[in-house]
Amino acid sequence: MSQFQRFLAKRIGIAAALTLVAVTIIFFTLRLLPGSPFTQLVASGNLSEQQVAEILSLYGLNKPLHEQYLIYLQNLLTFQFGYSIRQTRPVWEILGPKLFNTLILLVPALVTTAVLSTLLGMYAGWKRGSWLETGSIVTTTFLRSTPVFITALLFIIVFSYTLDLVPAFGMREITASPTGFADTYLSVDFLHHYLLPFTVAVLYYSGDFLLLARNGVVEQKGSEFLKLHKAKGLSETEQLLRTGRNSLLPVLTYFALRLGMIFQGLILLEVVFGWPGIGRQLVMSISQQDFPVVQAAVFLMALAVIVMNLVADVLSAYFDPAVTAGGGS
Amino acid sequence: MSVDSVEPVRSWLRSGVDRVASNLRFIAGDTPAAVGFAVIATFAFLGVFGPVIAPHDPIRYSVQTGQGTIARLNAPTLAAPFGTTAYGKDVFSQFLAGARPTFIVGLFGGLATGGVGFLVGLVAGYFGGTVDEVLMRLTDLTFSLPFMPMALLLLTFVQPNIWVITAIVAAFLWKMPARVIRSEVLSVSERTFVRSAKASGAGHLRTMFVHVAPNVLPIAFLYTAYGVAWSIAAQASLAFLGFGDPTTTSWGRMLRQVFASGSIRVAWWWVIPPAVGIAAVTTSVFLIGRAYEEVINPEISEQSQ
């Protein structure tokens, strides 16, 4: 095995082990802490003992804990999330569309911000000491350090309630009852609802990419490499692009990490905008104590982080051999 | 006490004062950091004295109109300079009182985040090998357990109060400083003075804390400051989702109330104070942090013209 393959095998092993530990923690957090929805269901007294036993066996809760745990692991591995307690539907039927709604909002936002703020950051680093550099740093620092729901609330107040340009809530008009994919996501109504949460997400993510790109360029200013290019008579733009290309690896790996955190990161954004995504569903299911849904949603969020961490590690190892040589930890 | 024993203390104090003074001069030289410092000083003042100087009880007191009825959703007036809430409470008093829980979670969450991260990073980087492997897999684990969902889960079972929230924040966020400090320790440990300290028979604890630790302290302080901002943001976010301490007024809880009551449509005066309060504090911490990062990170500062 080459050094890179060994590194890859080790990283995949670690990711698998982490997934196992993470799902174990989720399982025991939900089962062992007091006040499960099932005790509440039983304590409400409206059910006969017969019905209680039926419900418990339906959810496999009459089995010993270690058997429940094994069944749970088996089910997660096959993406069988069971049935929702509050809605008589399979969990996946509830979460699948929500997951898609989250992705359709956040992936384009993340890509947009990665491209735009990386370019802006490179330019800001190039113009070190200018008002543009200071201004862009202060602005994006504000946007990334302020909790996203606060930015969202301020934007809603300005653009929805004061200027009345875009709706403040939801993904479609309440009266709209779209059928099928195209009807749901390809309409003016959808776009209208999309603009504000999309913008806030782009602005929220912009800071990290801007600073990464800016630092990358600043670190290389005055390097031998750049002097060489200057000596070769390259134009300022050409020099900047060469410098920028060298600092793209951190941006790329950071993009992968951010993508992993996408579902959990903007729970608050979805709540504020009433966006029917997986984050908002999680908050609702927690308050309804619909544990099969909660369990599945948290699992998907953890899995996304683990997988994208793996991708980020592999990316940087692939493009920067010094990482694998150093053992990769 | 003899002069001999006082002298080191005195010189230590003097160098301490010098250090504070030079730090203040440094901050004053960087406009964004200077503004940030002023904001944080104000916030700290509110955190300590806010509830005392609040003119009314934030929850029990209701603002009255001239006719003797409760003033609901009133725009700012002389009687209530920041207006009133949908329940007739004084927004100004709530704003002042609400600084304290925000301040407590921020301060202790930040200290715990920085402290735990510092220790984990120091021990992992210093000992290396199995110790490092175990500690780093542990940080990997906290990186893969999504913070917000896990915090929400825990808070459904445990009655939230500011200390529980502080503990949850610290339990999840120490990973950030731990990684950065570990890699710093790795590079410091290679330096001659650490090797010679070890060679001359200094114990692990002594080498770690006397020779290695001072070199990574600036980064530990920086991440403690960031920890303050993360804690404040986490506390506000949890409170906004309804998972905050239900017994105290905090800025996050004020925002939850204005949002959940639907008054956000009209009552801008109820939204702006807590929103700007949180945004100003978290931004300020990061602006100061950035100014210091330029100094700490040699790659950025050496090239600066």
XYZ file of C-alpha atoms in Angstrom:
634
model
C 0.000 0.000 0.000
C 1.190 3.464 -0.774
C 1.460 6.015 1.968
C -1.687 7.716 0.741
C -3.671 4.465 0.722
C -2.557 3.686 4.268
C -3.632 7.152 5.316
C -6.964 6.705 3.569
C -7.614 3.341 5.248
C -6.787 4.771 8.663
C -9.060 7.777 8.149
C -11.971 5.652 6.944
C -11.528 3.370 9.943
C -11.603 6.356 12.286
C -14.703 7.758 10.577
C -16.513 4.418 10.930
C -15.566 4.162 14.606
C -16.699 7.742 15.208
C -20.037 7.019 13.559
C -20.542 4.031 15.833
C -19.683 6.021 18.963
C -21.869 8.936 17.880
C -24.959 6.773 17.230
C -24.361 4.973 20.522
C -24.330 8.261 22.387
C -27.512 9.378 20.633
C -29.219 6.071 21.460
C -28.366 6.110 25.140
C -29.084 9.814 25.543
C -32.578 9.183 24.249
C -33.256 5.945 26.147
C -31.646 6.443 29.507
C -32.609 9.980 30.394
C -35.901 10.260 32.248
C -39.144 11.422 30.667
C -39.398 9.544 27.382
C -42.521 10.027 25.254
C -43.488 6.444 25.914
C -43.787 6.885 29.665
C -45.847 9.975 28.948
C -48.029 8.007 26.565
C -48.551 5.276 29.144
C -48.998 7.663 32.057
C -51.748 9.579 30.262
C -53.994 6.678 31.299
C -56.101 6.752 28.162
C -54.720 3.474 26.950
C -55.554 -0.017 28.101
C -52.706 -2.256 29.186
C -53.226 -4.267 26.048
C -52.779 -1.172 23.875
C -49.679 -0.099 25.808
C -48.094 -3.515 25.255
C -48.923 -3.319 21.561
C -47.357 0.096 21.176
C -44.239 -0.948 23.063
C -43.793 -4.037 20.928
C -44.445 -2.003 17.769
C -41.448 0.156 18.649
C -39.477 -2.813 19.991
C -39.444 -1.310 23.452
C -40.454 -4.492 25.256
C -37.118 -6.064 24.436
C -34.049 -5.791 26.675
C -31.963 -2.674 26.111
C -29.004 -4.414 24.461
C -31.317 -6.086 21.930
C -32.956 -2.732 21.213
C -29.494 -1.303 20.682
C -28.533 -3.995 18.175
C -31.776 -3.595 16.258
C -31.224 0.170 16.244
C -27.708 -0.212 14.815
C -28.923 -2.639 12.195
C -31.728 -0.267 11.202
C -29.483 2.779 10.944
C -27.018 0.900 8.748
C -29.817 0.196 6.313
C -31.315 3.692 6.714
C -34.480 2.198 8.248
C -35.517 4.879 10.677
C -38.788 3.351 11.800
C -42.115 5.097 12.292
C -42.888 8.531 13.661
C -44.840 8.534 16.926
C -46.867 11.660 16.160
C -47.513 11.104 12.478
C -48.337 7.610 11.375
C -45.752 7.643 8.644
C -42.274 6.227 8.200
C -39.658 8.646 9.505
C -37.879 8.755 6.176
C -41.073 9.896 4.451
C -41.090 12.879 6.811
C -37.379 13.662 6.765
C -36.554 13.020 3.113
C -38.358 16.062 1.688
C -37.171 18.204 4.618
C -33.610 17.195 3.922
C -34.048 18.209 0.310
C -35.510 21.591 1.292
C -32.484 22.258 3.472
C -30.048 21.260 0.751
C -31.745 23.345 -1.907
C -31.433 26.398 0.324
C -27.959 25.901 1.710
C -25.834 24.229 -0.962
C -26.309 27.031 -3.522
C -25.764 29.554 -0.717
C -22.541 27.875 0.337
C -21.235 27.639 -3.221
C -22.108 31.278 -3.911
C -20.419 32.543 -0.782
C -17.363 30.331 -1.314
C -16.783 31.786 -4.762
C -17.669 35.416 -4.087
C -16.070 35.892 -0.697
C -12.924 33.976 -1.661
C -12.418 36.335 -4.578
C -13.169 39.352 -2.410
C -10.870 38.027 0.307
C -8.004 37.553 -2.128
C -8.463 41.080 -3.379
C -8.649 42.443 0.184
C -5.417 40.627 1.084
C -3.761 42.053 -1.992
C -4.839 45.569 -1.046
C -3.494 45.153 2.471
C -4.060 48.193 4.672
C -6.703 49.730 2.407
C -10.135 50.810 3.618
C -11.534 48.002 1.494
C -9.603 45.465 3.547
C -10.629 46.950 6.885
C -14.213 47.435 5.746
C -14.649 43.921 4.417
C -13.082 42.407 7.537
C -15.283 44.401 9.906
C -18.436 43.651 7.901
C -17.848 39.925 7.553
C -16.688 39.655 11.159
C -20.022 41.144 12.177
C -21.894 38.713 9.932
C -20.133 35.564 11.028
C -19.881 36.273 14.757
C -23.461 37.453 15.203
C -25.835 34.503 15.737
C -27.559 33.904 12.425
C -31.073 34.364 13.799
C -30.286 37.946 14.765
C -29.121 38.861 11.263
C -32.201 37.074 9.943
C -34.544 39.017 12.255
C -32.989 42.340 11.262
C -33.294 41.458 7.565
C -36.918 40.423 8.022
C -37.719 43.701 9.749
C -36.095 45.729 6.974
C -36.958 43.795 3.815
C -40.257 42.160 4.728
C -42.032 44.342 7.238
C -40.665 47.776 6.364
C -39.996 47.614 2.614
C -42.460 44.782 1.964
C -40.263 43.337 -0.792
C -40.211 39.650 0.104
C -42.256 37.345 2.333
C -40.913 36.692 5.815
C -42.116 33.172 6.295
C -42.294 29.791 4.567
C -41.175 28.282 1.287
C -44.370 28.802 -0.742
C -47.545 30.809 -0.296
C -49.758 29.135 2.288
C -52.447 28.714 -0.368
C -50.043 27.107 -2.829
C -50.393 23.340 -2.990
C -47.730 22.305 -5.450
C -47.569 18.779 -6.773
C -44.354 17.324 -8.038
C -40.808 18.572 -8.075
C -40.938 21.201 -10.808
C -44.109 22.713 -9.430
C -42.608 22.969 -5.931
C -39.201 24.393 -6.686
C -39.470 26.125 -10.049
C -41.915 28.935 -9.540
C -41.764 32.668 -9.018
C -43.478 32.154 -5.683
C -40.687 29.837 -4.521
C -38.001 32.256 -5.728
C -39.740 35.046 -3.876
C -39.589 33.090 -0.624
C -36.068 31.896 -1.392
C -34.344 35.274 -1.730
C -34.195 36.391 1.884
C -33.043 33.181 3.621
C -30.594 32.585 0.773
C -29.088 36.047 1.168
C -28.771 35.734 4.927
C -27.097 32.322 4.560
C -24.643 33.692 1.976
C -23.749 36.618 4.222
C -23.441 34.431 7.308
C -20.941 32.095 5.652
C -19.000 34.835 3.872
C -16.679 35.738 6.750
C -14.738 32.522 7.066
C -14.004 32.192 3.363
C -13.052 35.839 3.091
C -10.618 35.652 5.979
C -9.095 32.365 4.821
C -8.490 33.686 1.315
C -7.240 37.018 2.603
C -4.792 35.408 5.042
C -3.588 33.068 2.314
C -2.726 35.981 0.069
C -1.205 38.081 2.874
C 1.037 35.187 3.931
C 2.465 34.973 0.439
C 3.029 38.653 -0.155
C 6.748 39.210 -0.368
C 7.501 35.529 -0.888
C 10.261 34.456 -3.269
C 7.618 32.888 -5.450
C 5.854 36.175 -5.919
C 9.072 38.094 -6.506
C 9.810 35.685 -9.311
C 6.466 36.418 -10.923
C 6.998 40.123 -10.506
C 10.383 39.799 -12.134
C 8.820 37.875 -14.993
C 6.736 40.960 -15.638
C 3.299 39.494 -14.942
C 0.504 41.997 -14.518
C -0.910 42.685 -11.048
C -4.026 40.602 -11.759
C -1.942 37.691 -12.984
C 0.219 37.867 -9.866
C -2.865 37.916 -7.658
C -4.358 34.914 -9.428
C -1.137 32.898 -9.081
C -0.952 33.788 -5.388
C -4.593 32.984 -4.909
C -4.267 29.589 -6.541
C -1.716 28.627 -3.928
C -4.047 29.473 -1.080
C -7.046 27.619 -2.473
C -6.414 24.359 -0.601
C -7.496 25.695 2.822
C -10.567 27.208 1.163
C -11.395 23.886 -0.482
C -11.038 21.803 2.676
C -12.958 24.410 4.622
C -15.745 24.192 2.077
C -15.995 20.446 2.728
C -16.126 20.981 6.501
C -18.829 23.622 6.141
C -20.839 21.364 3.882
C -20.774 18.740 6.633
C -22.053 21.212 9.190
C -24.750 22.517 6.901
C -27.752 20.739 8.438
C -27.043 21.596 12.019
C -25.539 25.011 11.469
C -28.578 26.807 10.296
C -31.357 25.290 12.411
C -32.040 28.807 13.633
C -32.206 30.218 10.138
C -34.872 27.666 9.238
C -36.833 28.402 12.395
C -36.819 32.174 11.843
C -37.836 31.928 8.202
C -40.262 29.055 8.729
C -38.274 27.148 6.120
C -39.525 23.527 6.093
C -36.066 21.973 6.403
C -34.573 19.268 8.559
C -33.392 21.688 11.258
C -36.834 23.139 11.854
C -38.297 19.613 11.790
C -35.795 18.583 14.462
C -36.821 21.429 16.765
C -40.507 20.597 16.237
C -39.977 16.885 16.814
C -38.031 17.556 19.998
C -40.858 19.646 21.400
C -43.349 16.932 20.381
C -41.014 14.269 21.796
C -41.259 12.341 18.546
C -38.094 10.373 19.243
C -37.769 8.215 16.132
C -37.702 11.419 14.070
C -35.289 13.148 16.459
C -32.988 10.140 16.455
C -32.895 9.954 12.676
C -32.406 13.703 12.203
C -29.529 13.897 14.683
C -27.990 10.796 13.102
C -28.110 12.359 9.631
C -26.552 15.565 10.961
C -23.726 13.686 12.682
C -23.159 11.483 9.632
C -22.864 14.524 7.376
C -20.179 16.000 9.621
C -18.210 12.743 9.845
C -18.304 12.095 6.109
C -17.345 15.637 5.168
C -14.528 15.701 7.746
C -13.218 12.582 6.063
C -13.502 14.242 2.658
C -11.683 17.349 3.902
C -8.857 15.264 5.369
C -8.506 13.233 2.212
C -8.577 16.344 0.015
C -5.813 18.059 1.902
C -3.781 14.850 2.041
C -4.207 14.302 -1.664
C -3.156 17.814 -2.629
C -0.563 18.310 0.079
C 1.624 15.205 0.527
C 3.228 16.715 3.655
C 0.019 15.800 5.520
C 0.293 12.047 4.883
C 4.011 12.071 5.544
C 3.367 13.494 8.986
C 1.084 10.606 9.962
C -1.996 12.613 9.177
C -3.143 13.408 12.683
C 8.210 40.500 55.193
C 11.783 41.101 54.149
C 12.707 43.317 51.229
C 14.001 40.254 49.412
C 10.624 38.568 49.285
C 8.781 41.739 48.324
C 11.044 42.699 45.455
C 10.055 39.882 43.012
C 6.399 40.565 43.703
C 6.909 44.224 43.041
C 8.721 43.639 39.773
C 6.131 41.073 38.783
C 3.407 43.628 39.452
C 5.294 46.278 37.548
C 5.766 44.023 34.527
C 2.089 43.094 34.781
C 1.085 46.752 34.703
C 3.484 47.344 31.819
C 1.984 44.450 29.929
C -1.572 45.709 30.437
C -0.492 49.181 29.368
C 1.214 47.925 26.218
C -1.815 45.815 25.374
C -4.078 48.840 25.767
C -1.773 50.874 23.541
C -1.882 48.090 20.969
C -5.680 47.988 21.015
C -5.901 51.780 20.793
C -3.780 51.655 17.638
C -6.286 49.460 15.809
C -9.576 51.284 15.322
C -11.924 48.263 15.051
C -10.282 46.655 18.087
C -10.532 49.906 20.063
C -14.251 50.198 19.332
C -14.668 46.542 20.250
C -12.855 47.085 23.524
C -15.191 49.962 24.435
C -18.237 47.815 23.637
C -16.984 44.954 25.790
C -16.174 47.277 28.673
C -19.739 48.610 28.523
C -21.098 45.067 28.343
C -19.055 43.955 31.352
C -20.368 46.964 33.268
C -23.955 46.033 32.341
C -23.295 42.396 33.222
C -22.290 43.387 36.733
C -24.511 46.405 37.430
C -27.288 46.109 34.821
C -29.955 44.579 37.066
C -29.124 47.134 39.783
C -29.460 50.217 37.589
C -32.567 48.912 35.794
C -35.328 51.358 36.798
C -37.968 48.618 37.160
C -38.254 44.906 37.769
C -37.955 43.382 34.289
C -40.820 40.919 34.799
C -43.035 41.986 37.678
C -43.398 45.687 36.869
C -45.922 46.748 34.245
C -45.786 50.155 32.614
C -49.019 52.146 33.130
C -50.613 54.599 30.731
C -52.044 57.948 31.846
C -55.448 56.290 32.129
C -54.082 53.677 34.513
C -54.214 50.738 32.109
C -51.208 48.597 31.205
C -49.229 50.069 28.293
C -48.840 47.276 25.753
C -46.566 47.574 22.727
C -45.939 51.271 23.227
C -43.280 52.934 21.122
C -40.483 54.580 23.127
C -41.651 57.435 25.371
C -40.172 59.311 28.316
C -41.775 56.849 30.750
C -40.362 53.868 28.901
C -37.365 55.021 26.839
C -37.152 51.737 24.875
C -40.926 51.228 24.662
C -42.930 48.369 26.153
C -43.475 44.706 25.358
C -46.734 43.005 24.405
C -47.151 42.224 28.093
C -46.665 45.840 29.146
C -43.131 45.346 30.472
C -40.407 47.971 30.245
C -37.981 47.021 27.436
C -35.254 49.284 28.862
C -35.313 47.446 32.199
C -35.363 44.070 30.486
C -32.411 45.109 28.347
C -30.372 46.150 31.380
C -31.288 43.084 33.441
C -30.896 40.754 30.472
C -27.216 41.586 30.116
C -26.336 39.572 33.223
C -27.208 35.977 32.180
C -25.659 36.720 28.797
C -22.531 37.962 30.571
C -22.332 35.005 32.996
C -22.683 32.335 30.308
C -20.227 34.216 28.095
C -17.617 34.672 30.804
C -17.717 31.189 32.322
C -18.370 29.404 29.053
C -15.371 31.202 27.566
C -13.112 30.464 30.545
C -14.101 26.789 30.570
C -13.730 26.468 26.803
C -10.292 28.081 26.816
C -9.167 26.307 29.994
C -10.160 22.778 29.020
C -8.942 23.274 25.460
C -5.629 24.603 26.740
C -5.069 21.618 29.055
C -6.092 19.022 26.465
C -3.967 20.633 23.753
C -0.969 21.010 26.073
C -1.073 17.420 27.343
C -1.741 15.912 23.901
C 0.990 17.903 22.187
C 3.522 17.461 24.973
C 3.247 13.703 25.521
C 2.410 12.699 21.952
C 2.006 8.995 21.166
C -0.935 7.175 22.687
C -1.986 10.087 24.918
C -2.151 12.321 21.877
C -4.011 9.703 19.843
C -6.667 9.184 22.536
C -7.197 12.891 23.182
C -7.366 13.740 19.504
C -9.913 10.993 18.788
C -11.936 12.473 21.637
C -11.851 15.892 19.982
C -12.803 14.229 16.692
C -15.806 12.812 18.489
C -16.949 16.175 19.817
C -16.416 17.570 16.329
C -18.744 14.934 14.892
C -21.474 15.254 17.496
C -23.448 18.197 16.148
C -23.509 20.883 18.842
C -26.921 22.479 18.437
C -28.981 19.259 18.080
C -27.168 17.602 20.984
C -27.637 20.668 23.176
C -31.356 20.729 22.313
C -31.636 17.023 23.130
C -29.978 17.394 26.519
C -32.027 20.454 27.398
C -35.304 18.613 26.834
C -34.403 16.348 29.731
C -32.609 18.757 32.012
C -34.324 21.890 33.277
C -32.268 24.629 31.637
C -30.508 27.194 33.794
C -27.505 29.330 32.974
C -25.050 26.901 34.611
C -26.347 23.882 32.708
C -26.106 25.888 29.502
C -22.584 27.020 30.383
C -21.596 23.388 31.010
C -23.060 22.200 27.703
C -21.319 24.961 25.796
C -17.978 24.127 27.425
C -18.465 20.382 26.899
C -18.767 20.889 23.150
C -16.563 23.854 22.338
C -13.219 23.037 24.023
C -12.279 21.139 20.868
C -11.439 24.315 18.941
C -8.650 25.625 21.210
C -7.495 22.058 21.916
C -6.536 21.438 18.287
C -4.846 24.770 17.727
C -2.921 24.665 21.006
C -1.806 21.089 20.379
C -0.207 22.010 17.073
C 1.487 25.017 18.695
C 2.811 22.802 21.501
C 4.166 20.368 18.922
C 6.275 23.093 17.341
C 7.355 24.638 20.669
C 8.426 21.228 22.054
C 10.979 20.911 19.296
C 12.787 24.046 20.353
C 16.151 23.931 22.096
C 15.115 25.400 25.452
C 12.458 22.747 25.966
C 14.848 19.973 25.017
C 17.531 21.308 27.296
C 15.046 21.653 30.150
C 14.147 18.000 29.702
C 17.795 17.013 29.395
C 18.662 18.841 32.601
C 16.190 16.625 34.416
C 13.103 18.859 34.729
C 9.960 16.794 35.369
C 7.104 16.529 32.885
C 4.827 18.834 34.836
C 7.520 21.441 35.262
C 8.609 21.331 31.619
C 5.021 21.438 30.456
C 3.844 24.343 32.575
C 7.020 26.384 33.041
C 8.715 25.960 29.679
C 6.058 25.064 27.127
C 2.859 26.658 28.449
C 4.013 30.318 28.464
C 4.715 30.048 24.748
C 1.200 28.971 23.891
C -0.592 31.210 26.417
C -1.297 34.019 23.929
C -3.227 31.573 21.742
C -5.008 30.180 24.783
C -6.108 33.710 25.705
C -7.230 34.372 22.152
C -9.359 31.231 22.110
C -10.734 31.997 25.554
C -11.959 35.281 24.120
C -13.460 33.491 21.122
C -15.010 31.054 23.602
C -16.775 34.008 25.231
C -18.322 34.978 21.897
C -19.300 31.392 21.027
C -20.897 30.942 24.451
C -22.905 34.123 24.126
C -24.061 33.132 20.646
C -24.978 29.622 21.827
C -26.851 30.898 24.872
C -28.795 33.408 22.790
C -29.601 30.807 20.122
C -30.818 28.246 22.656
C -32.902 30.834 24.466
C -34.392 31.931 21.156
C -35.468 28.354 20.418
C -37.137 28.159 23.820
C -34.409 26.160 25.535
C -33.129 28.905 27.788
C -33.494 29.472 31.504
C -37.222 30.222 31.851
C -36.807 32.115 35.119
C -34.506 34.925 34.048
C -34.652 37.663 31.452
C -31.825 37.335 28.938
C -31.309 39.032 25.600
C -31.940 35.767 23.788
C -35.180 35.222 25.691
C -36.368 38.749 24.901
C -35.913 37.965 21.204
C -37.804 34.710 21.613
C -40.724 36.547 23.199
C -40.955 39.221 20.556
C -40.720 36.581 17.808
C -43.105 34.063 19.343
C -45.703 36.699 20.254
C -45.796 37.845 16.637
C -45.036 41.405 17.729
C -41.906 41.456 15.602
C -44.075 42.865 12.819
C -44.584 46.129 14.687
C -42.389 46.385 17.757
C -38.938 47.196 16.348
C -38.071 48.845 19.679
C -38.442 45.479 21.400
C -36.155 43.715 18.883
C -33.350 46.226 18.374
C -31.881 46.517 21.922
C -31.273 42.797 22.596
C -30.350 42.085 18.954
C -27.829 44.901 18.768
C -26.548 44.017 22.237
C -25.685 40.451 21.262
C -24.370 41.371 17.817
C -22.164 44.165 19.190
C -20.583 42.011 21.882
C -19.835 38.949 19.749
C -18.510 41.099 16.902
C -16.310 43.094 19.275
C -14.668 39.974 20.672
C -13.786 38.814 17.179
C -12.492 42.234 16.097
C -10.104 42.318 19.060
C -9.208 38.688 18.407
C -8.358 39.439 14.789
C -6.074 42.286 15.774
C -4.194 39.925 18.100
C -4.104 37.101 15.599
C -2.093 39.353 13.330
C 0.489 39.623 16.093
C 0.421 35.986 17.192
C 0.438 34.460 13.728
C 3.971 35.229 12.547
C 3.179 34.375 8.946
C 0.697 37.198 8.723
C 2.553 39.805 10.784
C 6.053 39.346 9.337
C 4.906 40.177 5.861
C 2.911 43.214 6.869
C 4.109 46.438 5.418
